[in-house]
Amino acid sequence: LVRNNWRCSLFTTSAPMPGRPKAGSAASRRGRASTASQAAPLALPKKIEAAAADGKAGVVQTWLAGDGRVDATCVRGGWSGCTLLLIAATNGHKQLVEVLLKRGAK
């Protein structure tokens, strides 16, 4: 298996989204940005990120059957907004892509 050297190109982490304070900024600490407790449900654990990259559908399915979310994202290669679907598709894991699509991944 050859791993692709890829980047998720949905959003960069170098600039804040328009109208939102940069994470860790004073405005963020004053409650004008999402807090860690609010963001946590959408954060993709490193273990699951790695499982998706390796095509381990069983590991990903077990996580999703518990409290995992198909729309969870991570920062990968300096790019934020990477989803399980993007990671699996980029690495050519057709079975995992099909599982994620059936669960509503977009």
mmCIF file of N, CA, C and O in Angstrom:
data_model
loop_
_atom_site.group_PDB
_atom_site.id
_atom_site.type_symbol
_atom_site.label_atom_id
_atom_site.label_comp_id
_atom_site.label_asym_id
_atom_site.label_seq_id
_atom_site.Cartn_x
_atom_site.Cartn_y
_atom_site.Cartn_z
ATOM 1 N N LEU A 1 0.856 -1.179 0.000
ATOM 2 C CA LEU A 1 0.000 0.000 0.000
ATOM 3 C C LEU A 1 0.894 1.232 0.000
ATOM 4 O O LEU A 1 1.782 1.371 0.822
ATOM 5 N N VAL A 2 0.668 2.116 -0.933
ATOM 6 C CA VAL A 2 1.424 3.358 -1.022
ATOM 7 C C VAL A 2 0.554 4.486 -0.505
ATOM 8 O O VAL A 2 -0.574 4.659 -0.942
ATOM 9 N N ARG A 3 1.079 5.230 0.445
ATOM 10 C CA ARG A 3 0.318 6.351 0.998
ATOM 11 C C ARG A 3 0.506 7.571 0.114
ATOM 12 O O ARG A 3 1.598 7.862 -0.342
ATOM 13 N N ASN A 4 -0.567 8.271 -0.077
ATOM 14 C CA ASN A 4 -0.506 9.520 -0.825
ATOM 15 C C ASN A 4 -0.005 10.630 0.072
ATOM 16 O O ASN A 4 -0.367 10.703 1.228
ATOM 17 N N ASN A 5 0.825 11.492 -0.456
ATOM 18 C CA ASN A 5 1.220 12.688 0.271
ATOM 19 C C ASN A 5 0.221 13.756 -0.143
ATOM 20 O O ASN A 5 0.328 14.355 -1.176
ATOM 21 N N TRP A 6 -0.797 13.972 0.665
ATOM 22 C CA TRP A 6 -1.917 14.828 0.272
ATOM 23 C C TRP A 6 -2.183 15.880 1.311
ATOM 24 O O TRP A 6 -1.754 15.798 2.426
ATOM 25 N N ARG A 7 -2.957 16.832 0.899
ATOM 26 C CA ARG A 7 -3.418 17.881 1.794
ATOM 27 C C ARG A 7 -4.914 18.058 1.613
ATOM 28 O O ARG A 7 -5.411 18.000 0.507
ATOM 29 N N CYS A 8 -5.573 18.289 2.694
ATOM 30 C CA CYS A 8 -6.994 18.599 2.669
ATOM 31 C C CYS A 8 -7.097 20.082 2.363
ATOM 32 O O CYS A 8 -6.533 20.894 3.068
ATOM 33 N N SER A 9 -7.792 20.458 1.314
ATOM 34 C CA SER A 9 -7.760 21.858 0.891
ATOM 35 C C SER A 9 -9.067 22.599 1.116
ATOM 36 O O SER A 9 -9.375 23.532 0.396
ATOM 37 N N LEU A 10 -9.839 22.200 2.116
ATOM 38 C CA LEU A 10 -11.096 22.897 2.356
ATOM 39 C C LEU A 10 -10.877 24.265 2.990
ATOM 40 O O LEU A 10 -11.422 25.260 2.553
ATOM 41 N N PHE A 11 -10.110 24.323 4.053
ATOM 42 C CA PHE A 11 -9.855 25.569 4.763
ATOM 43 C C PHE A 11 -8.425 25.564 5.256
ATOM 44 O O PHE A 11 -7.905 24.537 5.623
ATOM 45 N N THR A 12 -7.808 26.707 5.299
ATOM 46 C CA THR A 12 -6.480 26.777 5.881
ATOM 47 C C THR A 12 -6.599 27.229 7.321
ATOM 48 O O THR A 12 -7.557 27.877 7.698
ATOM 49 N N THR A 13 -5.585 26.892 8.106
ATOM 50 C CA THR A 13 -5.601 27.289 9.504
ATOM 51 C C THR A 13 -4.904 28.621 9.714
ATOM 52 O O THR A 13 -4.895 29.139 10.809
ATOM 53 N N SER A 14 -4.335 29.190 8.666
ATOM 54 C CA SER A 14 -3.562 30.419 8.831
ATOM 55 C C SER A 14 -4.418 31.679 8.967
ATOM 56 O O SER A 14 -3.962 32.678 9.473
ATOM 57 N N ALA A 15 -5.654 31.643 8.526
ATOM 58 C CA ALA A 15 -6.503 32.827 8.617
ATOM 59 C C ALA A 15 -7.834 32.451 9.256
ATOM 60 O O ALA A 15 -8.396 31.408 8.951
ATOM 61 N N PRO A 16 -8.344 33.292 10.153
ATOM 62 C CA PRO A 16 -9.642 32.989 10.756
ATOM 63 C C PRO A 16 -10.754 33.147 9.726
ATOM 64 O O PRO A 16 -10.609 33.835 8.731
ATOM 65 N N MET A 17 -11.872 32.495 10.005
ATOM 66 C CA MET A 17 -13.023 32.631 9.126
ATOM 67 C C MET A 17 -13.545 34.059 9.245
ATOM 68 O O MET A 17 -13.462 34.662 10.312
ATOM 69 N N PRO A 18 -14.076 34.621 8.169
ATOM 70 C CA PRO A 18 -14.599 35.983 8.223
ATOM 71 C C PRO A 18 -15.637 36.145 9.329
ATOM 72 O O PRO A 18 -16.508 35.306 9.493
ATOM 73 N N GLY A 19 -15.499 37.217 10.109
ATOM 74 C CA GLY A 19 -16.459 37.510 11.157
ATOM 75 C C GLY A 19 -16.240 36.739 12.445
ATOM 76 O O GLY A 19 -17.006 36.870 13.381
ATOM 77 N N ARG A 20 -15.206 35.903 12.500
ATOM 78 C CA ARG A 20 -14.944 35.116 13.701
ATOM 79 C C ARG A 20 -13.548 35.418 14.210
ATOM 80 O O ARG A 20 -12.615 35.520 13.431
ATOM 81 N N PRO A 21 -13.397 35.539 15.518
ATOM 82 C CA PRO A 21 -12.071 35.789 16.058
ATOM 83 C C PRO A 21 -11.190 34.552 15.908
ATOM 84 O O PRO A 21 -11.677 33.433 15.882
ATOM 85 N N LYS A 22 -9.905 34.773 15.802
ATOM 86 C CA LYS A 22 -8.942 33.696 15.701
ATOM 87 C C LYS A 22 -8.921 32.918 17.015
ATOM 88 O O LYS A 22 -8.984 33.497 18.084
ATOM 89 N N ALA A 23 -8.852 31.594 16.925
ATOM 90 C CA ALA A 23 -8.819 30.760 18.125
ATOM 91 C C ALA A 23 -7.646 31.165 19.000
ATOM 92 O O ALA A 23 -6.542 31.393 18.522
ATOM 93 N N GLY A 24 -7.899 31.274 20.300
ATOM 94 C CA GLY A 24 -6.857 31.649 21.240
ATOM 95 C C GLY A 24 -6.696 33.143 21.410
ATOM 96 O O GLY A 24 -5.925 33.611 22.238
ATOM 97 N N SER A 25 -7.419 33.934 20.621
ATOM 98 C CA SER A 25 -7.315 35.385 20.718
ATOM 99 C C SER A 25 -8.083 35.878 21.937
ATOM 100 O O SER A 25 -8.850 35.146 22.557
ATOM 101 N N ALA A 26 -7.903 37.147 22.278
ATOM 102 C CA ALA A 26 -8.622 37.723 23.415
ATOM 103 C C ALA A 26 -10.125 37.639 23.202
ATOM 104 O O ALA A 26 -10.880 37.323 24.117
ATOM 105 N N ALA A 27 -10.584 37.894 21.976
ATOM 106 C CA ALA A 27 -12.022 37.810 21.685
ATOM 107 C C ALA A 27 -12.517 36.381 21.871
ATOM 108 O O ALA A 27 -13.614 36.152 22.373
ATOM 109 N N SER A 28 -11.693 35.423 21.499
ATOM 110 C CA SER A 28 -12.062 34.027 21.677
ATOM 111 C C SER A 28 -12.205 33.691 23.152
ATOM 112 O O SER A 28 -13.148 33.023 23.569
ATOM 113 N N ARG A 29 -11.272 34.170 23.961
ATOM 114 C CA ARG A 29 -11.321 33.892 25.397
ATOM 115 C C ARG A 29 -12.496 34.588 26.068
ATOM 116 O O ARG A 29 -12.944 34.172 27.123
ATOM 117 N N ARG A 30 -13.020 35.644 25.469
ATOM 118 C CA ARG A 30 -14.180 36.341 26.028
ATOM 119 C C ARG A 30 -15.491 35.671 25.614
ATOM 120 O O ARG A 30 -16.558 36.182 25.875
ATOM 121 N N GLY A 31 -15.409 34.550 24.907
ATOM 122 C CA GLY A 31 -16.621 33.818 24.558
ATOM 123 C C GLY A 31 -17.207 34.179 23.221
ATOM 124 O O GLY A 31 -18.348 33.851 22.937
ATOM 125 N N ARG A 32 -16.448 34.831 22.377
ATOM 126 C CA ARG A 32 -16.975 35.205 21.063
ATOM 127 C C ARG A 32 -16.642 34.178 19.998
ATOM 128 O O ARG A 32 -16.933 34.372 18.850
ATOM 129 N N ALA A 33 -15.993 33.112 20.386
ATOM 130 C CA ALA A 33 -15.723 32.006 19.468
ATOM 131 C C ALA A 33 -16.128 30.730 20.185
ATOM 132 O O ALA A 33 -16.352 30.726 21.384
ATOM 133 N N SER A 34 -16.220 29.622 19.457
ATOM 134 C CA SER A 34 -16.638 28.381 20.085
ATOM 135 C C SER A 34 -15.610 27.954 21.127
ATOM 136 O O SER A 34 -14.419 28.156 20.953
ATOM 137 N N THR A 35 -16.092 27.357 22.180
ATOM 138 C CA THR A 35 -15.208 26.883 23.229
ATOM 139 C C THR A 35 -14.841 25.438 22.952
ATOM 140 O O THR A 35 -15.468 24.765 22.139
ATOM 141 N N ALA A 36 -13.836 24.945 23.645
ATOM 142 C CA ALA A 36 -13.393 23.567 23.440
ATOM 143 C C ALA A 36 -14.521 22.583 23.724
ATOM 144 O O ALA A 36 -14.673 21.588 23.034
ATOM 145 N N SER A 37 -15.335 22.853 24.737
ATOM 146 C CA SER A 37 -16.423 21.927 25.059
ATOM 147 C C SER A 37 -17.463 21.886 23.943
ATOM 148 O O SER A 37 -18.089 20.865 23.717
ATOM 149 N N GLN A 38 -17.662 22.991 23.240
ATOM 150 C CA GLN A 38 -18.606 22.994 22.128
ATOM 151 C C GLN A 38 -17.993 22.343 20.897
ATOM 152 O O GLN A 38 -18.676 21.699 20.132
ATOM 153 N N ALA A 39 -16.695 22.507 20.695
ATOM 154 C CA ALA A 39 -16.034 21.985 19.500
ATOM 155 C C ALA A 39 -15.708 20.499 19.630
ATOM 156 O O ALA A 39 -15.579 19.819 18.639
ATOM 157 N N ALA A 40 -15.589 19.990 20.839
ATOM 158 C CA ALA A 40 -15.152 18.617 21.060
ATOM 159 C C ALA A 40 -15.972 17.564 20.309
ATOM 160 O O ALA A 40 -15.398 16.639 19.775
ATOM 161 N N PRO A 41 -17.314 17.649 20.242
ATOM 162 C CA PRO A 41 -18.056 16.601 19.555
ATOM 163 C C PRO A 41 -17.706 16.473 18.072
ATOM 164 O O PRO A 41 -17.902 15.426 17.491
ATOM 165 N N LEU A 42 -17.208 17.516 17.455
ATOM 166 C CA LEU A 42 -16.859 17.457 16.039
ATOM 167 C C LEU A 42 -15.385 17.176 15.796
ATOM 168 O O LEU A 42 -14.962 17.047 14.662
ATOM 169 N N ALA A 43 -14.594 17.093 16.849
ATOM 170 C CA ALA A 43 -13.162 16.848 16.698
ATOM 171 C C ALA A 43 -12.927 15.366 16.399
ATOM 172 O O ALA A 43 -13.432 14.493 17.088
ATOM 173 N N LEU A 44 -12.162 15.103 15.370
ATOM 174 C CA LEU A 44 -11.857 13.738 14.965
ATOM 175 C C LEU A 44 -10.635 13.250 15.741
ATOM 176 O O LEU A 44 -9.556 13.820 15.617
ATOM 177 N N PRO A 45 -10.787 12.200 16.565
ATOM 178 C CA PRO A 45 -9.641 11.693 17.323
ATOM 179 C C PRO A 45 -8.533 11.200 16.391
ATOM 180 O O PRO A 45 -8.803 10.652 15.318
ATOM 181 N N LYS A 46 -7.285 11.382 16.798
ATOM 182 C CA LYS A 46 -6.127 10.964 15.990
ATOM 183 C C LYS A 46 -6.203 9.481 15.633
ATOM 184 O O LYS A 46 -5.844 9.084 14.528
ATOM 185 N N LYS A 47 -6.656 8.653 16.583
ATOM 186 C CA LYS A 47 -6.756 7.209 16.338
ATOM 187 C C LYS A 47 -7.723 6.915 15.188
ATOM 188 O O LYS A 47 -7.459 6.069 14.343
ATOM 189 N N ILE A 48 -8.827 7.624 15.144
ATOM 190 C CA ILE A 48 -9.827 7.405 14.092
ATOM 191 C C ILE A 48 -9.348 8.007 12.773
ATOM 192 O O ILE A 48 -9.572 7.434 11.701
ATOM 193 N N GLU A 49 -8.677 9.139 12.853
ATOM 194 C CA GLU A 49 -8.072 9.743 11.658
ATOM 195 C C GLU A 49 -7.098 8.753 11.012
ATOM 196 O O GLU A 49 -7.118 8.539 9.795
ATOM 197 N N ALA A 50 -6.250 8.128 11.835
ATOM 198 C CA ALA A 50 -5.287 7.154 11.330
ATOM 199 C C ALA A 50 -5.984 5.920 10.759
ATOM 200 O O ALA A 50 -5.572 5.386 9.724
ATOM 201 N N ALA A 51 -7.048 5.481 11.422
ATOM 202 C CA ALA A 51 -7.803 4.318 10.937
ATOM 203 C C ALA A 51 -8.400 4.608 9.561
ATOM 204 O O ALA A 51 -8.389 3.750 8.674
ATOM 205 N N ALA A 52 -8.934 5.809 9.364
ATOM 206 C CA ALA A 52 -9.499 6.181 8.066
ATOM 207 C C ALA A 52 -8.407 6.218 6.997
ATOM 208 O O ALA A 52 -8.610 5.761 5.875
ATOM 209 N N ALA A 53 -7.253 6.751 7.340
ATOM 210 C CA ALA A 53 -6.139 6.818 6.394
ATOM 211 C C ALA A 53 -5.645 5.428 6.016
ATOM 212 O O ALA A 53 -5.193 5.202 4.893
ATOM 213 N N ASP A 54 -5.754 4.479 6.950
ATOM 214 C CA ASP A 54 -5.308 3.103 6.703
ATOM 215 C C ASP A 54 -6.420 2.210 6.154
ATOM 216 O O ASP A 54 -6.192 1.037 5.896
ATOM 217 N N GLY A 55 -7.642 2.740 6.030
ATOM 218 C CA GLY A 55 -8.749 1.979 5.479
ATOM 219 C C GLY A 55 -9.361 0.979 6.441
ATOM 220 O O GLY A 55 -9.992 0.011 6.023
ATOM 221 N N LYS A 56 -9.198 1.180 7.731
ATOM 222 C CA LYS A 56 -9.722 0.262 8.744
ATOM 223 C C LYS A 56 -11.198 0.578 9.013
ATOM 224 O O LYS A 56 -11.550 1.267 9.968
ATOM 225 N N ALA A 57 -12.047 0.057 8.144
ATOM 226 C CA ALA A 57 -13.484 0.346 8.206
ATOM 227 C C ALA A 57 -14.099 -0.107 9.524
ATOM 228 O O ALA A 57 -14.961 0.577 10.072
ATOM 229 N N GLY A 58 -13.667 -1.244 10.062
ATOM 230 C CA GLY A 58 -14.219 -1.747 11.310
ATOM 231 C C GLY A 58 -13.988 -0.811 12.477
ATOM 232 O O GLY A 58 -14.888 -0.582 13.295
ATOM 233 N N VAL A 59 -12.792 -0.251 12.552
ATOM 234 C CA VAL A 59 -12.468 0.689 13.632
ATOM 235 C C VAL A 59 -13.339 1.937 13.513
ATOM 236 O O VAL A 59 -13.908 2.411 14.498
ATOM 237 N N VAL A 60 -13.462 2.459 12.304
ATOM 238 C CA VAL A 60 -14.262 3.664 12.074
ATOM 239 C C VAL A 60 -15.740 3.377 12.361
ATOM 240 O O VAL A 60 -16.414 4.178 13.016
ATOM 241 N N GLN A 61 -16.237 2.235 11.914
ATOM 242 C CA GLN A 61 -17.645 1.884 12.157
ATOM 243 C C GLN A 61 -17.934 1.746 13.646
ATOM 244 O O GLN A 61 -18.992 2.174 14.115
ATOM 245 N N THR A 62 -17.023 1.146 14.393
ATOM 246 C CA THR A 62 -17.211 1.001 15.840
ATOM 247 C C THR A 62 -17.292 2.367 16.498
ATOM 248 O O THR A 62 -18.140 2.615 17.351
ATOM 249 N N TRP A 63 -16.408 3.279 16.093
ATOM 250 C CA TRP A 63 -16.413 4.639 16.647
ATOM 251 C C TRP A 63 -17.723 5.350 16.298
ATOM 252 O O TRP A 63 -18.335 6.000 17.145
ATOM 253 N N LEU A 64 -18.184 5.203 15.068
ATOM 254 C CA LEU A 64 -19.433 5.836 14.644
ATOM 255 C C LEU A 64 -20.642 5.240 15.360
ATOM 256 O O LEU A 64 -21.606 5.952 15.645
ATOM 257 N N ALA A 65 -20.607 3.949 15.654
ATOM 258 C CA ALA A 65 -21.708 3.299 16.355
ATOM 259 C C ALA A 65 -21.815 3.792 17.799
ATOM 260 O O ALA A 65 -22.889 3.756 18.391
ATOM 261 N N GLY A 66 -20.701 4.264 18.335
ATOM 262 C CA GLY A 66 -20.702 4.828 19.687
ATOM 263 C C GLY A 66 -21.091 6.292 19.620
ATOM 264 O O GLY A 66 -22.169 6.639 19.158
ATOM 265 N N ASP A 67 -20.173 7.148 20.047
ATOM 266 C CA ASP A 67 -20.480 8.589 20.057
ATOM 267 C C ASP A 67 -19.811 9.353 18.913
ATOM 268 O O ASP A 67 -19.807 10.567 18.901
ATOM 269 N N GLY A 68 -19.254 8.637 17.944
ATOM 270 C CA GLY A 68 -18.586 9.281 16.818
ATOM 271 C C GLY A 68 -19.563 9.945 15.865
ATOM 272 O O GLY A 68 -20.720 9.546 15.761
ATOM 273 N N ARG A 69 -19.076 10.971 15.183
ATOM 274 C CA ARG A 69 -19.911 11.693 14.219
ATOM 275 C C ARG A 69 -19.274 11.635 12.840
ATOM 276 O O ARG A 69 -18.088 11.889 12.695
ATOM 277 N N VAL A 70 -20.084 11.342 11.850
ATOM 278 C CA VAL A 70 -19.590 11.204 10.489
ATOM 279 C C VAL A 70 -19.080 12.537 9.939
ATOM 280 O O VAL A 70 -18.254 12.565 9.031
ATOM 281 N N ASP A 71 -19.529 13.655 10.520
ATOM 282 C CA ASP A 71 -19.092 14.973 10.055
ATOM 283 C C ASP A 71 -17.956 15.558 10.892
ATOM 284 O O ASP A 71 -17.617 16.728 10.757
ATOM 285 N N ALA A 72 -17.332 14.738 11.732
ATOM 286 C CA ALA A 72 -16.197 15.202 12.532
ATOM 287 C C ALA A 72 -15.045 15.595 11.611
ATOM 288 O O ALA A 72 -14.878 15.037 10.523
ATOM 289 N N THR A 73 -14.265 16.571 12.026
ATOM 290 C CA THR A 73 -13.152 17.057 11.208
ATOM 291 C C THR A 73 -11.854 17.084 12.013
ATOM 292 O O THR A 73 -11.861 17.001 13.237
ATOM 293 N N CYS A 74 -10.761 17.224 11.285
ATOM 294 C CA CYS A 74 -9.456 17.319 11.922
ATOM 295 C C CYS A 74 -8.581 18.272 11.117
ATOM 296 O O CYS A 74 -8.942 18.709 10.026
ATOM 297 N N VAL A 75 -7.431 18.581 11.681
ATOM 298 C CA VAL A 75 -6.403 19.345 10.978
ATOM 299 C C VAL A 75 -5.372 18.331 10.517
ATOM 300 O O VAL A 75 -4.877 17.531 11.308
ATOM 301 N N ARG A 76 -5.081 18.329 9.234
ATOM 302 C CA ARG A 76 -4.152 17.349 8.674
ATOM 303 C C ARG A 76 -3.271 18.042 7.651
ATOM 304 O O ARG A 76 -3.761 18.666 6.734
ATOM 305 N N GLY A 77 -1.975 17.940 7.830
ATOM 306 C CA GLY A 77 -1.046 18.563 6.893
ATOM 307 C C GLY A 77 -1.177 20.072 6.846
ATOM 308 O O GLY A 77 -0.936 20.681 5.820
ATOM 309 N N GLY A 78 -1.572 20.679 7.968
ATOM 310 C CA GLY A 78 -1.712 22.128 8.022
ATOM 311 C C GLY A 78 -3.052 22.642 7.503
ATOM 312 O O GLY A 78 -3.269 23.841 7.442
ATOM 313 N N TRP A 79 -3.935 21.759 7.141
ATOM 314 C CA TRP A 79 -5.245 22.149 6.611
ATOM 315 C C TRP A 79 -6.330 21.676 7.556
ATOM 316 O O TRP A 79 -6.334 20.530 7.994
ATOM 317 N N SER A 80 -7.293 22.536 7.862
ATOM 318 C CA SER A 80 -8.391 22.146 8.742
ATOM 319 C C SER A 80 -9.618 21.804 7.917
ATOM 320 O O SER A 80 -9.722 22.158 6.746
ATOM 321 N N GLY A 81 -10.560 21.107 8.537
ATOM 322 C CA GLY A 81 -11.790 20.741 7.853
ATOM 323 C C GLY A 81 -11.736 19.390 7.173
ATOM 324 O O GLY A 81 -12.647 19.032 6.434
ATOM 325 N N CYS A 82 -10.700 18.609 7.426
ATOM 326 C CA CYS A 82 -10.587 17.289 6.808
ATOM 327 C C CYS A 82 -11.559 16.323 7.468
ATOM 328 O O CYS A 82 -11.600 16.194 8.683
ATOM 329 N N THR A 83 -12.356 15.649 6.670
ATOM 330 C CA THR A 83 -13.358 14.703 7.176
ATOM 331 C C THR A 83 -12.900 13.265 6.944
ATOM 332 O O THR A 83 -11.981 13.008 6.169
ATOM 333 N N LEU A 84 -13.585 12.338 7.589
ATOM 334 C CA LEU A 84 -13.307 10.923 7.369
ATOM 335 C C LEU A 84 -13.457 10.563 5.896
ATOM 336 O O LEU A 84 -12.642 9.824 5.345
ATOM 337 N N LEU A 85 -14.508 11.101 5.272
ATOM 338 C CA LEU A 85 -14.755 10.807 3.854
ATOM 339 C C LEU A 85 -13.587 11.278 2.983
ATOM 340 O O LEU A 85 -13.119 10.544 2.116
ATOM 341 N N LEU A 86 -13.122 12.474 3.223
ATOM 342 C CA LEU A 86 -12.009 13.002 2.439
ATOM 343 C C LEU A 86 -10.742 12.181 2.652
ATOM 344 O O LEU A 86 -10.036 11.856 1.697
ATOM 345 N N ILE A 87 -10.466 11.828 3.894
ATOM 346 C CA ILE A 87 -9.271 11.046 4.196
ATOM 347 C C ILE A 87 -9.343 9.674 3.535
ATOM 348 O O ILE A 87 -8.387 9.233 2.894
ATOM 349 N N ALA A 88 -10.491 8.995 3.666
ATOM 350 C CA ALA A 88 -10.649 7.664 3.080
ATOM 351 C C ALA A 88 -10.569 7.709 1.553
ATOM 352 O O ALA A 88 -9.897 6.885 0.930
ATOM 353 N N ALA A 89 -11.245 8.673 0.950
ATOM 354 C CA ALA A 89 -11.246 8.774 -0.516
ATOM 355 C C ALA A 89 -9.856 9.110 -1.050
ATOM 356 O O ALA A 89 -9.422 8.539 -2.059
ATOM 357 N N THR A 90 -9.168 10.010 -0.389
ATOM 358 C CA THR A 90 -7.832 10.412 -0.841
ATOM 359 C C THR A 90 -6.867 9.236 -0.810
ATOM 360 O O THR A 90 -5.970 9.146 -1.649
ATOM 361 N N ASN A 91 -7.072 8.341 0.128
ATOM 362 C CA ASN A 91 -6.188 7.182 0.250
ATOM 363 C C ASN A 91 -6.709 5.954 -0.486
ATOM 364 O O ASN A 91 -6.146 4.870 -0.369
ATOM 365 N N GLY A 92 -7.802 6.103 -1.246
ATOM 366 C CA GLY A 92 -8.301 5.036 -2.110
ATOM 367 C C GLY A 92 -9.010 3.896 -1.406
ATOM 368 O O GLY A 92 -9.026 2.777 -1.911
ATOM 369 N N HIS A 93 -9.645 4.163 -0.267
ATOM 370 C CA HIS A 93 -10.318 3.110 0.493
ATOM 371 C C HIS A 93 -11.809 3.089 0.153
ATOM 372 O O HIS A 93 -12.643 3.656 0.862
ATOM 373 N N LYS A 94 -12.126 2.429 -0.957
ATOM 374 C CA LYS A 94 -13.483 2.420 -1.497
ATOM 375 C C LYS A 94 -14.510 1.873 -0.507
ATOM 376 O O LYS A 94 -15.591 2.441 -0.363
ATOM 377 N N GLN A 95 -14.205 0.779 0.190
ATOM 378 C CA GLN A 95 -15.155 0.189 1.139
ATOM 379 C C GLN A 95 -15.511 1.179 2.240
ATOM 380 O O GLN A 95 -16.677 1.359 2.573
ATOM 381 N N LEU A 96 -14.514 1.851 2.776
ATOM 382 C CA LEU A 96 -14.762 2.823 3.840
ATOM 383 C C LEU A 96 -15.547 4.020 3.304
ATOM 384 O O LEU A 96 -16.441 4.533 3.972
ATOM 385 N N VAL A 97 -15.236 4.458 2.105
ATOM 386 C CA VAL A 97 -15.982 5.563 1.478
ATOM 387 C C VAL A 97 -17.459 5.190 1.377
ATOM 388 O O VAL A 97 -18.335 5.989 1.712
ATOM 389 N N GLU A 98 -17.748 3.981 0.930
ATOM 390 C CA GLU A 98 -19.139 3.531 0.798
ATOM 391 C C GLU A 98 -19.846 3.497 2.151
ATOM 392 O O GLU A 98 -20.998 3.911 2.268
ATOM 393 N N VAL A 99 -19.147 3.025 3.189
ATOM 394 C CA VAL A 99 -19.724 2.989 4.537
ATOM 395 C C VAL A 99 -20.064 4.411 4.997
ATOM 396 O O VAL A 99 -21.152 4.661 5.523
ATOM 397 N N LEU A 100 -19.145 5.325 4.797
ATOM 398 C CA LEU A 100 -19.350 6.704 5.228
ATOM 399 C C LEU A 100 -20.488 7.375 4.467
ATOM 400 O O LEU A 100 -21.294 8.107 5.049
ATOM 401 N N LEU A 101 -20.577 7.123 3.170
ATOM 402 C CA LEU A 101 -21.662 7.701 2.376
ATOM 403 C C LEU A 101 -23.022 7.175 2.846
ATOM 404 O O LEU A 101 -23.990 7.930 2.932
ATOM 405 N N LYS A 102 -23.094 5.893 3.181
ATOM 406 C CA LYS A 102 -24.334 5.304 3.675
ATOM 407 C C LYS A 102 -24.740 5.915 5.011
ATOM 408 O O LYS A 102 -25.914 5.973 5.345
ATOM 409 N N ARG A 103 -23.759 6.391 5.776
ATOM 410 C CA ARG A 103 -24.036 7.015 7.075
ATOM 411 C C ARG A 103 -24.294 8.523 6.953
ATOM 412 O O ARG A 103 -24.432 9.203 7.944
ATOM 413 N N GLY A 104 -24.310 9.019 5.721
ATOM 414 C CA GLY A 104 -24.670 10.415 5.512
ATOM 415 C C GLY A 104 -23.517 11.376 5.345
ATOM 416 O O GLY A 104 -23.706 12.595 5.384
ATOM 417 N N ALA A 105 -22.305 10.870 5.152
ATOM 418 C CA ALA A 105 -21.158 11.761 4.936
ATOM 419 C C ALA A 105 -21.331 12.537 3.642
ATOM 420 O O ALA A 105 -21.873 12.030 2.666
ATOM 421 N N LYS A 106 -20.871 13.795 3.681
ATOM 422 C CA LYS A 106 -20.969 14.659 2.491
ATOM 423 C C LYS A 106 -19.618 15.214 2.148
ATOM 424 O O LYS A 106 -18.788 15.393 2.947
#
